[in-house]
mmCIF file of C-alpha atoms in Angstrom:
data_model
loop_
_atom_site.group_PDB
_atom_site.id
_atom_site.type_symbol
_atom_site.label_atom_id
_atom_site.label_comp_id
_atom_site.label_asym_id
_atom_site.label_seq_id
_atom_site.Cartn_x
_atom_site.Cartn_y
_atom_site.Cartn_z
ATOM 1 C CA MET A 1 -6.911 -18.502 -7.327
ATOM 2 C CA SER A 2 -6.779 -15.285 -5.298
ATOM 3 C CA VAL A 3 -3.458 -13.701 -4.337
ATOM 4 C CA ASN A 4 -4.691 -14.095 -0.758
ATOM 5 C CA SER A 5 -5.389 -17.844 -0.997
ATOM 6 C CA SER A 6 -3.613 -19.989 1.570
ATOM 7 C CA LEU A 7 -0.451 -21.565 0.246
ATOM 8 C CA SER A 8 -1.581 -25.054 1.156
ATOM 9 C CA ASP A 9 -4.650 -24.556 -1.077
ATOM 10 C CA VAL A 10 -2.481 -23.177 -3.886
ATOM 11 C CA LEU A 11 -0.096 -26.109 -3.564
ATOM 12 C CA ALA A 12 -2.852 -28.720 -3.590
ATOM 13 C CA LYS A 13 -4.521 -27.150 -6.642
ATOM 14 C CA GLY A 14 -1.185 -26.757 -8.408
ATOM 15 C CA ILE A 15 -0.204 -30.394 -7.854
ATOM 16 C CA GLU A 16 -3.612 -31.568 -9.068
ATOM 17 C CA GLU A 17 -3.385 -29.535 -12.271
ATOM 18 C CA LEU A 18 0.280 -30.480 -12.747
ATOM 19 C CA ARG A 19 -0.542 -34.183 -12.684
ATOM 20 C CA THR A 20 -3.354 -33.655 -15.187
ATOM 21 C CA ALA A 21 -1.047 -31.734 -17.533
ATOM 22 C CA GLU A 22 1.707 -34.352 -17.237
ATOM 23 C CA ALA A 23 -0.756 -37.171 -17.968
ATOM 24 C CA ALA A 24 -1.972 -35.326 -21.064
ATOM 25 C CA GLY A 25 1.582 -34.668 -22.239
ATOM 26 C CA GLU A 26 0.967 -30.903 -22.347
ATOM 27 C CA GLU A 27 4.427 -29.441 -21.803
ATOM 28 C CA ARG A 28 3.381 -25.782 -21.708
ATOM 29 C CA GLU A 29 0.693 -26.444 -19.112
ATOM 30 C CA THR A 30 3.102 -28.664 -17.183
ATOM 31 C CA ALA A 31 5.579 -25.783 -17.031
ATOM 32 C CA ARG A 32 2.896 -23.334 -15.893
ATOM 33 C CA CYS A 33 1.538 -25.594 -13.164
ATOM 34 C CA GLY A 34 5.043 -26.574 -12.119
ATOM 35 C CA LEU A 35 5.872 -22.913 -11.564
ATOM 36 C CA ALA A 36 2.849 -22.492 -9.269
ATOM 37 C CA VAL A 37 3.906 -25.573 -7.318
ATOM 38 C CA ALA A 38 7.489 -24.325 -7.034
ATOM 39 C CA GLU A 39 6.389 -20.946 -5.732
ATOM 40 C CA ALA A 40 4.000 -22.480 -3.200
ATOM 41 C CA TYR A 41 6.751 -24.771 -1.922
ATOM 42 C CA ARG A 42 9.203 -21.849 -1.743
ATOM 43 C CA ARG A 43 6.872 -19.619 0.238
ATOM 44 C CA LEU A 44 6.098 -22.495 2.588
ATOM 45 C CA GLY A 45 9.818 -22.851 3.253
ATOM 46 C CA ARG A 46 10.023 -26.317 1.670
ATOM 47 C CA VAL A 47 13.190 -25.516 -0.260
ATOM 48 C CA ILE A 48 14.102 -29.036 -1.417
ATOM 49 C CA GLU A 49 10.710 -29.535 -3.066
ATOM 50 C CA ALA A 50 10.809 -25.982 -4.447
ATOM 51 C CA ASP A 51 14.216 -26.609 -6.017
ATOM 52 C CA ALA A 52 13.021 -29.783 -7.738
ATOM 53 C CA ALA A 53 9.793 -28.127 -8.898
ATOM 54 C CA TRP A 54 11.289 -25.054 -10.575
ATOM 55 C CA LYS A 55 13.838 -27.210 -12.400
ATOM 56 C CA ALA A 56 11.090 -29.540 -13.615
ATOM 57 C CA SER A 57 9.116 -26.499 -14.785
ATOM 58 C CA TYR A 58 12.165 -25.247 -16.682
ATOM 59 C CA ARG A 59 12.672 -28.615 -18.389
ATOM 60 C CA ALA A 60 9.020 -28.749 -19.454
ATOM 61 C CA ALA A 61 9.198 -25.195 -20.796
ATOM 62 C CA ARG A 62 12.391 -25.993 -22.681
ATOM 63 C CA SER A 63 10.786 -29.088 -24.228
ATOM 64 C CA ALA A 64 7.851 -26.923 -25.313
ATOM 65 C CA GLU A 65 10.296 -24.285 -26.632
ATOM 66 C CA ASP A 66 8.409 -21.722 -24.548
ATOM 67 C CA VAL A 67 10.976 -19.000 -23.859
ATOM 68 C CA GLY A 68 8.675 -17.037 -21.572
ATOM 69 C CA ALA A 69 7.943 -20.063 -19.394
ATOM 70 C CA MET A 70 11.656 -20.840 -19.240
ATOM 71 C CA ALA A 71 12.242 -17.305 -17.990
ATOM 72 C CA TRP A 72 9.584 -17.659 -15.282
ATOM 73 C CA ALA A 73 11.116 -20.935 -14.081
ATOM 74 C CA LEU A 74 14.557 -19.326 -13.874
ATOM 75 C CA TRP A 75 13.041 -16.391 -11.977
ATOM 76 C CA SER A 76 11.587 -18.838 -9.465
ATOM 77 C CA GLY A 77 14.939 -20.599 -9.140
ATOM 78 C CA GLY A 78 16.762 -17.305 -8.677
ATOM 79 C CA THR A 79 14.310 -16.159 -6.037
ATOM 80 C CA LEU A 80 14.736 -19.456 -4.196
ATOM 81 C CA ALA A 81 18.515 -19.122 -4.392
ATOM 82 C CA ARG A 82 18.322 -15.677 -2.790
ATOM 83 C CA GLN A 83 16.075 -17.074 -0.062
ATOM 84 C CA ARG A 84 18.660 -19.806 0.590
ATOM 85 C CA GLY A 85 21.476 -17.250 0.802
ATOM 86 C CA ALA A 86 23.118 -18.424 -2.452
ATOM 87 C CA LEU A 87 23.451 -14.886 -3.781
ATOM 88 C CA PRO A 88 25.891 -15.530 -6.680
ATOM 89 C CA LEU A 89 23.532 -18.212 -8.004
ATOM 90 C CA ALA A 90 20.577 -15.863 -7.527
ATOM 91 C CA TYR A 91 22.291 -13.197 -9.628
ATOM 92 C CA ARG A 92 23.052 -15.687 -12.393
ATOM 93 C CA LEU A 93 19.586 -17.253 -12.595
ATOM 94 C CA LEU A 94 17.774 -13.919 -12.391
ATOM 95 C CA GLY A 95 20.085 -12.473 -15.028
ATOM 96 C CA LEU A 96 19.327 -15.373 -17.356
ATOM 97 C CA ALA A 97 15.602 -14.954 -16.644
ATOM 98 C CA ALA A 98 15.777 -11.259 -17.566
ATOM 99 C CA GLU A 99 17.588 -12.106 -20.804
ATOM 100 C CA LEU A 100 15.042 -14.751 -21.774
ATOM 101 C CA GLY A 101 12.185 -12.430 -20.857
ATOM 102 C CA LYS A 102 13.577 -9.845 -23.230
ATOM 103 C CA ARG A 103 14.153 -12.434 -25.962
ATOM 104 C CA GLY A 104 10.629 -13.784 -25.590
ATOM 105 C CA GLY A 105 9.010 -10.360 -25.415
ATOM 106 C CA ASP A 106 7.575 -10.997 -21.934
ATOM 107 C CA VAL A 107 7.898 -7.628 -20.234
ATOM 108 C CA VAL A 108 6.363 -8.899 -16.980
ATOM 109 C CA VAL A 109 8.851 -11.682 -16.316
ATOM 110 C CA ARG A 110 11.681 -9.387 -17.404
ATOM 111 C CA GLY A 111 10.442 -6.784 -14.925
ATOM 112 C CA TYR A 112 10.163 -9.316 -12.118
ATOM 113 C CA SER A 113 13.639 -10.644 -12.897
ATOM 114 C CA LEU A 114 15.173 -7.174 -12.858
ATOM 115 C CA ALA A 115 13.323 -6.560 -9.606
ATOM 116 C CA GLY A 116 14.849 -9.749 -8.243
ATOM 117 C CA LEU A 117 18.313 -8.574 -9.211
ATOM 118 C CA ALA A 118 17.623 -5.246 -7.522
ATOM 119 C CA GLU A 119 16.382 -6.936 -4.352
ATOM 120 C CA THR A 120 19.411 -9.214 -4.230
ATOM 121 C CA GLY A 121 21.702 -6.197 -4.422
ATOM 122 C CA ARG A 122 19.654 -4.382 -1.782
ATOM 123 C CA ILE A 123 19.873 -7.333 0.593
ATOM 124 C CA GLN A 124 23.634 -7.312 0.151
ATOM 125 C CA GLY A 125 23.685 -3.619 1.045
ATOM 126 C CA ASP A 126 24.816 -2.443 -2.411
ATOM 127 C CA TYR A 127 22.392 0.498 -2.392
ATOM 128 C CA GLN A 128 24.334 2.662 -4.804
ATOM 129 C CA ALA A 129 24.197 -0.004 -7.484
ATOM 130 C CA VAL A 130 20.510 -0.877 -7.195
ATOM 131 C CA GLY A 131 18.830 2.272 -5.861
ATOM 132 C CA GLU A 132 18.275 3.735 -9.312
ATOM 133 C CA LEU A 133 16.988 0.395 -10.620
ATOM 134 C CA HIS A 134 14.408 0.274 -7.819
ATOM 135 C CA GLU A 135 13.200 3.745 -8.789
ATOM 136 C CA GLN A 136 12.997 2.805 -12.481
ATOM 137 C CA LEU A 137 11.023 -0.338 -11.663
ATOM 138 C CA LEU A 138 8.640 1.681 -9.498
ATOM 139 C CA VAL A 139 7.922 4.061 -12.382
ATOM 140 C CA GLU A 140 7.358 1.131 -14.747
ATOM 141 C CA ALA A 141 5.071 -0.704 -12.298
ATOM 142 C CA ARG A 142 2.964 2.413 -11.791
ATOM 143 C CA ARG A 143 2.765 2.993 -15.541
ATOM 144 C CA ARG A 144 1.439 -0.546 -16.094
ATOM 145 C CA GLY A 145 -0.846 -0.339 -13.061
ATOM 146 C CA GLU A 146 0.704 -3.386 -11.367
ATOM 147 C CA ALA A 147 -0.181 -2.914 -7.705
ATOM 148 C CA ARG A 148 1.831 -5.831 -6.320
ATOM 149 C CA HIS A 149 4.963 -4.778 -8.197
ATOM 150 C CA THR A 150 4.426 -1.168 -7.110
ATOM 151 C CA VAL A 151 4.161 -2.290 -3.482
ATOM 152 C CA TRP A 152 7.353 -4.333 -3.807
ATOM 153 C CA ALA A 153 9.312 -1.391 -5.235
ATOM 154 C CA LEU A 154 7.995 1.034 -2.608
ATOM 155 C CA GLU A 155 9.001 -1.365 0.168
ATOM 156 C CA GLY A 156 12.464 -1.894 -1.284
ATOM 157 C CA ILE A 157 13.146 1.832 -1.586
ATOM 158 C CA ALA A 158 11.718 2.385 1.895
ATOM 159 C CA GLN A 159 14.031 -0.273 3.346
ATOM 160 C CA MET A 160 17.090 1.404 1.847
ATOM 161 C CA HIS A 161 16.041 4.764 3.325
ATOM 162 C CA ARG A 162 15.440 3.104 6.690
ATOM 163 C CA ASN A 163 18.867 1.431 6.669
ATOM 164 C CA THR A 164 20.610 4.724 5.873
ATOM 165 C CA GLY A 165 18.785 6.642 8.602
ATOM 166 C CA SER A 166 16.206 8.532 6.501
ATOM 167 C CA TYR A 167 13.371 7.453 8.770
ATOM 168 C CA ASP A 168 10.770 10.027 7.744
ATOM 169 C CA ARG A 169 11.114 9.147 4.072
ATOM 170 C CA ALA A 170 11.113 5.422 4.863
ATOM 171 C CA LEU A 171 7.939 5.735 6.911
ATOM 172 C CA ALA A 172 6.131 7.650 4.171
ATOM 173 C CA LEU A 173 7.036 5.003 1.592
ATOM 174 C CA PHE A 174 6.078 2.084 3.823
ATOM 175 C CA GLU A 175 2.735 3.764 4.547
ATOM 176 C CA GLU A 176 2.147 4.318 0.828
ATOM 177 C CA ALA A 177 2.961 0.655 0.215
ATOM 178 C CA ALA A 178 0.493 -0.425 2.901
ATOM 179 C CA GLU A 179 -2.243 1.783 1.444
ATOM 180 C CA THR A 180 -1.566 0.583 -2.106
ATOM 181 C CA ALA A 181 -1.608 -3.053 -1.016
ATOM 182 C CA GLY A 182 -4.820 -2.488 0.915
ATOM 183 C CA ARG A 183 -6.588 -1.003 -2.108
ATOM 184 C CA ALA A 184 -5.419 -3.941 -4.222
ATOM 185 C CA ASP A 185 -6.463 -6.488 -1.568
ATOM 186 C CA ASP A 186 -2.854 -7.684 -1.441
ATOM 187 C CA ARG A 187 -2.612 -9.029 2.109
ATOM 188 C CA ARG A 188 0.926 -10.345 1.583
ATOM 189 C CA GLY A 189 2.256 -6.978 0.459
ATOM 190 C CA ARG A 190 0.399 -5.194 3.237
ATOM 191 C CA ALA A 191 1.839 -7.540 5.870
ATOM 192 C CA TRP A 192 5.386 -6.740 4.745
ATOM 193 C CA ALA A 193 4.603 -3.015 4.681
ATOM 194 C CA LEU A 194 3.159 -3.111 8.202
ATOM 195 C CA ARG A 195 6.353 -4.786 9.380
ATOM 196 C CA GLY A 196 8.332 -1.904 7.867
ATOM 197 C CA ILE A 197 6.120 0.719 9.504
ATOM 198 C CA ALA A 198 6.493 -1.025 12.871
ATOM 199 C CA ASP A 199 10.266 -1.046 12.472
ATOM 200 C CA VAL A 200 10.483 2.686 11.770
ATOM 201 C CA LEU A 201 8.067 3.635 14.559
ATOM 202 C CA SER A 202 10.158 1.564 16.936
ATOM 203 C CA VAL A 203 13.581 2.837 15.954
ATOM 204 C CA ARG A 204 12.586 6.479 15.339
ATOM 205 C CA ASP A 205 9.938 7.096 17.989
ATOM 206 C CA GLY A 206 10.351 4.283 20.493
ATOM 207 C CA ASP A 207 6.625 3.589 20.044
ATOM 208 C CA VAL A 208 6.547 0.028 21.332
ATOM 209 C CA ASP A 209 2.779 -0.387 21.653
ATOM 210 C CA ARG A 210 2.000 0.841 18.135
ATOM 211 C CA ALA A 211 4.805 -1.242 16.629
ATOM 212 C CA LEU A 212 3.648 -4.413 18.359
ATOM 213 C CA ALA A 213 0.034 -3.777 17.316
ATOM 214 C CA LEU A 214 1.083 -3.477 13.664
ATOM 215 C CA LEU A 215 3.148 -6.653 13.896
ATOM 216 C CA THR A 216 0.190 -8.488 15.411
ATOM 217 C CA GLU A 217 -2.006 -7.365 12.508
ATOM 218 C CA ALA A 218 0.603 -8.474 9.997
ATOM 219 C CA GLU A 219 1.095 -11.794 11.789
ATOM 220 C CA SER A 220 -2.584 -12.586 11.417
ATOM 221 C CA ALA A 221 -2.336 -12.271 7.631
ATOM 222 C CA CYS A 222 0.868 -14.323 7.559
ATOM 223 C CA ARG A 223 -0.784 -17.144 9.486
ATOM 224 C CA ASP A 224 -3.956 -17.072 7.411
ATOM 225 C CA MET A 225 -1.949 -17.336 4.197
ATOM 226 C CA GLN A 226 0.734 -19.641 5.647
ATOM 227 C CA LEU A 227 3.532 -17.232 4.749
ATOM 228 C CA SER A 228 6.279 -19.026 6.630
ATOM 229 C CA SER A 229 9.148 -16.703 5.733
ATOM 230 C CA ALA A 230 7.157 -13.516 6.306
ATOM 231 C CA LEU A 231 5.962 -14.867 9.658
ATOM 232 C CA ALA A 232 9.516 -15.645 10.768
ATOM 233 C CA TYR A 233 10.684 -12.154 9.789
ATOM 234 C CA ASN A 234 7.694 -10.754 11.691
ATOM 235 C CA HIS A 235 8.841 -12.575 14.823
ATOM 236 C CA LYS A 236 12.395 -11.355 14.323
ATOM 237 C CA MET A 237 11.118 -7.780 14.049
ATOM 238 C CA ARG A 238 9.120 -8.279 17.237
ATOM 239 C CA GLY A 239 12.432 -9.190 18.862
ATOM 240 C CA ASN A 240 13.946 -5.971 17.504
ATOM 241 C CA VAL A 241 11.115 -3.907 18.988
ATOM 242 C CA TYR A 242 11.459 -5.554 22.402
ATOM 243 C CA TYR A 243 15.253 -5.212 22.361
ATOM 244 C CA ARG A 244 15.154 -1.495 21.576
ATOM 245 C CA ALA A 245 12.734 -1.029 24.462
ATOM 246 C CA GLY A 246 15.078 -2.796 26.876
ATOM 247 C CA LEU A 247 12.727 -5.778 27.250
ATOM 248 C CA TYR A 248 15.530 -8.279 26.810
ATOM 249 C CA ALA A 249 13.770 -11.424 28.050
ATOM 250 C CA GLU A 250 10.885 -10.835 25.642
ATOM 251 C CA ALA A 251 13.391 -10.086 22.873
ATOM 252 C CA ARG A 252 15.256 -13.309 23.610
ATOM 253 C CA ASP A 253 12.069 -15.354 23.313
ATOM 254 C CA SER A 254 11.017 -13.699 20.040
ATOM 255 C CA TYR A 255 14.454 -14.119 18.476
ATOM 256 C CA ALA A 256 14.575 -17.763 19.581
ATOM 257 C CA GLN A 257 11.177 -18.377 17.981
ATOM 258 C CA ALA A 258 12.271 -16.741 14.724
ATOM 259 C CA LEU A 259 15.558 -18.656 14.753
ATOM 260 C CA ALA A 260 13.761 -21.991 15.028
ATOM 261 C CA GLU A 261 11.451 -21.013 12.153
ATOM 262 C CA PHE A 262 14.292 -19.907 9.882
ATOM 263 C CA ARG A 263 16.298 -23.033 10.616
ATOM 264 C CA ALA A 264 13.280 -25.183 9.772
ATOM 265 C CA MET A 265 13.136 -23.417 6.373
ATOM 266 C CA ASN A 266 16.905 -23.581 5.866
ATOM 267 C CA GLU A 267 16.985 -19.804 5.308
ATOM 268 C CA PRO A 268 20.561 -18.624 6.081
ATOM 269 C CA ARG A 269 19.938 -14.875 6.077
ATOM 270 C CA GLY A 270 17.057 -14.984 8.536
ATOM 271 C CA THR A 271 18.918 -17.533 10.629
ATOM 272 C CA ALA A 272 21.978 -15.291 10.916
ATOM 273 C CA LEU A 273 19.958 -12.168 11.731
ATOM 274 C CA SER A 274 17.977 -14.011 14.403
ATOM 275 C CA ARG A 275 21.190 -15.391 15.900
ATOM 276 C CA LEU A 276 22.544 -11.870 16.078
ATOM 277 C CA GLY A 277 19.480 -10.587 17.900
ATOM 278 C CA LEU A 278 19.511 -13.563 20.255
ATOM 279 C CA ALA A 279 23.211 -13.091 21.011
ATOM 280 C CA LYS A 280 22.647 -9.412 21.868
ATOM 281 C CA SER A 281 19.680 -10.251 24.091
ATOM 282 C CA LEU A 282 21.569 -12.969 25.947
ATOM 283 C CA ALA A 283 24.487 -10.603 26.447
ATOM 284 C CA ARG A 284 22.144 -8.066 28.030
ATOM 285 C CA LEU A 285 20.793 -10.819 30.265
ATOM 286 C CA GLY A 286 24.242 -11.615 31.632
ATOM 287 C CA ARG A 287 25.827 -14.069 29.220
ATOM 288 C CA ASN A 288 29.591 -14.514 29.537
ATOM 289 C CA PRO A 289 31.294 -11.834 27.356
ATOM 290 C CA ALA A 290 33.728 -14.386 25.897
ATOM 291 C CA GLU A 291 30.809 -16.518 24.697
ATOM 292 C CA THR A 292 29.162 -13.462 23.150
ATOM 293 C CA ALA A 293 32.410 -12.510 21.381
ATOM 294 C CA ALA A 294 32.789 -16.019 19.978
ATOM 295 C CA GLU A 295 29.184 -15.977 18.732
ATOM 296 C CA LEU A 296 29.598 -12.584 17.075
ATOM 297 C CA ALA A 297 32.847 -13.672 15.420
ATOM 298 C CA GLU A 298 31.129 -16.719 13.947
ATOM 299 C CA LEU A 299 28.245 -14.546 12.761
ATOM 300 C CA ARG A 300 30.625 -12.074 11.143
ATOM 301 C CA ARG A 301 32.248 -14.903 9.200
ATOM 302 C CA THR A 302 28.847 -16.295 8.198
ATOM 303 C CA LEU A 303 27.594 -12.930 6.967
ATOM 304 C CA ASP A 304 30.826 -12.342 5.056
ATOM 305 C CA ARG A 305 30.371 -15.701 3.356
ATOM 306 C CA ILE A 306 26.766 -14.906 2.393
ATOM 307 C CA GLY A 307 27.794 -11.421 1.248
ATOM 308 C CA LEU A 308 25.432 -9.349 3.419
ATOM 309 C CA ARG A 309 27.273 -6.048 3.848
ATOM 310 C CA HIS A 310 24.670 -4.214 5.878
ATOM 311 C CA ALA A 311 24.202 -7.151 8.237
ATOM 312 C CA ARG A 312 27.984 -7.505 8.563
ATOM 313 C CA ASP A 313 28.097 -3.873 9.725
ATOM 314 C CA MET A 314 25.408 -4.727 12.289
ATOM 315 C CA VAL A 315 27.779 -7.248 13.894
ATOM 316 C CA ASP A 316 30.460 -4.586 14.229
ATOM 317 C CA LYS A 317 27.952 -2.221 15.830
ATOM 318 C CA ALA A 318 26.803 -4.939 18.220
ATOM 319 C CA THR A 319 30.410 -5.639 19.199
ATOM 320 C CA ALA A 320 30.936 -1.997 20.081
ATOM 321 C CA GLU A 321 27.541 -1.665 21.773
ATOM 322 C CA LEU A 322 28.124 -4.671 24.012
ATOM 323 C CA GLY A 323 31.805 -3.887 24.656
ATOM 324 C CA VAL A 324 33.026 -7.400 23.836
ATOM 325 C CA GLY A 325 35.633 -6.566 21.185
ATOM 326 C CA PRO A 326 37.992 -7.169 19.625
ATOM 327 C CA LEU A 327 36.459 -10.318 18.250
ATOM 328 C CA PRO A 328 38.560 -13.459 17.858
ATOM 329 C CA ASP A 329 39.829 -14.119 14.346
ATOM 330 C CA LEU A 330 38.265 -17.413 13.336
ATOM 331 C CA ALA A 331 39.893 -19.453 10.609
ATOM 332 C CA GLU A 332 37.637 -20.664 7.830
ATOM 333 C CA PRO A 333 36.612 -24.267 8.547
ATOM 334 C CA THR A 334 37.566 -26.994 6.124
ATOM 335 C CA GLY A 335 34.842 -29.171 4.729
ATOM 336 C CA PRO A 336 33.043 -30.237 1.576
ATOM 337 C CA ALA A 337 32.935 -27.906 -1.370
ATOM 338 C CA ALA A 338 29.932 -25.717 -1.988
ATOM 339 C CA PRO A 339 27.208 -27.115 -4.255
ATOM 340 C CA SER A 340 28.193 -26.997 -7.901
ATOM 341 C CA ASP A 341 25.232 -24.831 -8.886
ATOM 342 C CA ASP A 342 26.412 -22.123 -6.493
ATOM 343 C CA ALA A 343 29.962 -22.349 -7.802
ATOM 344 C CA ARG A 344 29.221 -21.949 -11.506
ATOM 345 C CA PRO A 345 29.766 -18.251 -12.323
ATOM 346 C CA SER A 346 28.231 -18.179 -15.780
ATOM 347 C CA GLY A 347 26.854 -20.140 -18.667
ATOM 348 C CA ALA A 348 23.787 -22.260 -19.179
ATOM 349 C CA VAL A 349 21.924 -23.748 -16.269
ATOM 350 C CA VAL A 350 22.567 -27.446 -15.900
ATOM 351 C CA LEU A 351 19.373 -29.247 -14.941
ATOM 352 C CA ARG A 352 19.464 -32.968 -14.356
#
C-alpha cells in the first residue's frame, strides 16, 4: 500500500493478511503482517493493541528464526515505548533492534533503530550526545536515496537548532525537509515539516497568519491519513502560535483540544506539553496564581519522571514568565510500582 494510505485501510489490510498467514502457519509472513498491524495501531494511538501486536510479531519472527524480522518487531516496540513516555524501555528495545539488525545484515532496520535511539535522546534534550548521530544518519540516508529517512533526519536536526535558538538554520532545514517530502510524495513527512516551519515563523517572525495557514495545510494531511499523534501535535502547535500572539482564549481552546487527544492516546509527553500550554493560557486569562504554581510544580515532577530535559526547562521559564515562583516542592506520590518491562534495565526481552 502507499505511504499515504489511511491508517484504517492499512490496519484492515494488515489484519486480513495476518489472519491468512496465521491460518497457513507461515511464521515469517505472520511476523511481517503483525508488524504492519502494530505500526497502524501505534499511529492510530491504540497503544494497548499496538503493544500486543509488536510482541506477537516478535514471537512469530523468533519461531521462524528470522533475525531481521525480530529486529523490526523490537524497533516497533521501542518506538511505541518512546511514544508512551517509557524512555528507558525505548532505549533498551531500540538498542536490541540495532544489534539484531547488525547481526542479521539488515542495514535498513539497523538504521531505523539507530535513528530511534537518536530521536529518543533528542526528545530528552540530550543534543550533545545525539547531534552527531543525526548528522551521520542523514548522510547515510542520502547516500542510499531513502527520502523518508532523509526527511526524518532533517527534521530532527532542525528541531535541535530551533530549540537552541538557531532559527534561521532550523527554518532552512525544515523547508528542505518539506521539499524533499513533497518530491517523494510523503505526506506524513511533509505534514511534520510544515509544523516545524510554522513554529519557526511564529517564534522568530511573529507571523501568525502564515503559521496558521501552514498548520491548516498539515492538519488536512493528518486527517486524511488518520495520523492521530501528528494531528494532536499540530493542535498543540496551533496553541503555541496563538499564545505567542497574545490570543490567550484561542490558545486555551487549542491546548485543551490537544490535551484531550493526547489523553485519549495515553501519550504522556504530548499530554504534559499540552497541560503546560493550557496552564500558561489560563494564567494569562486570570487564573489564581496559587493554582498555576501547583499545576506547574506537578508538571515539573512529571517531566522529571519522564526524563524530558528541554521540556523541564520550559516549566522553569514559564514559572519566571508568569511570576508564580517559587514552586511548591511536591513529594513523590506513593503507589504501585512501574510496569516490569519499564523497570528492566538490560537483558533479553520477556514476551509472554
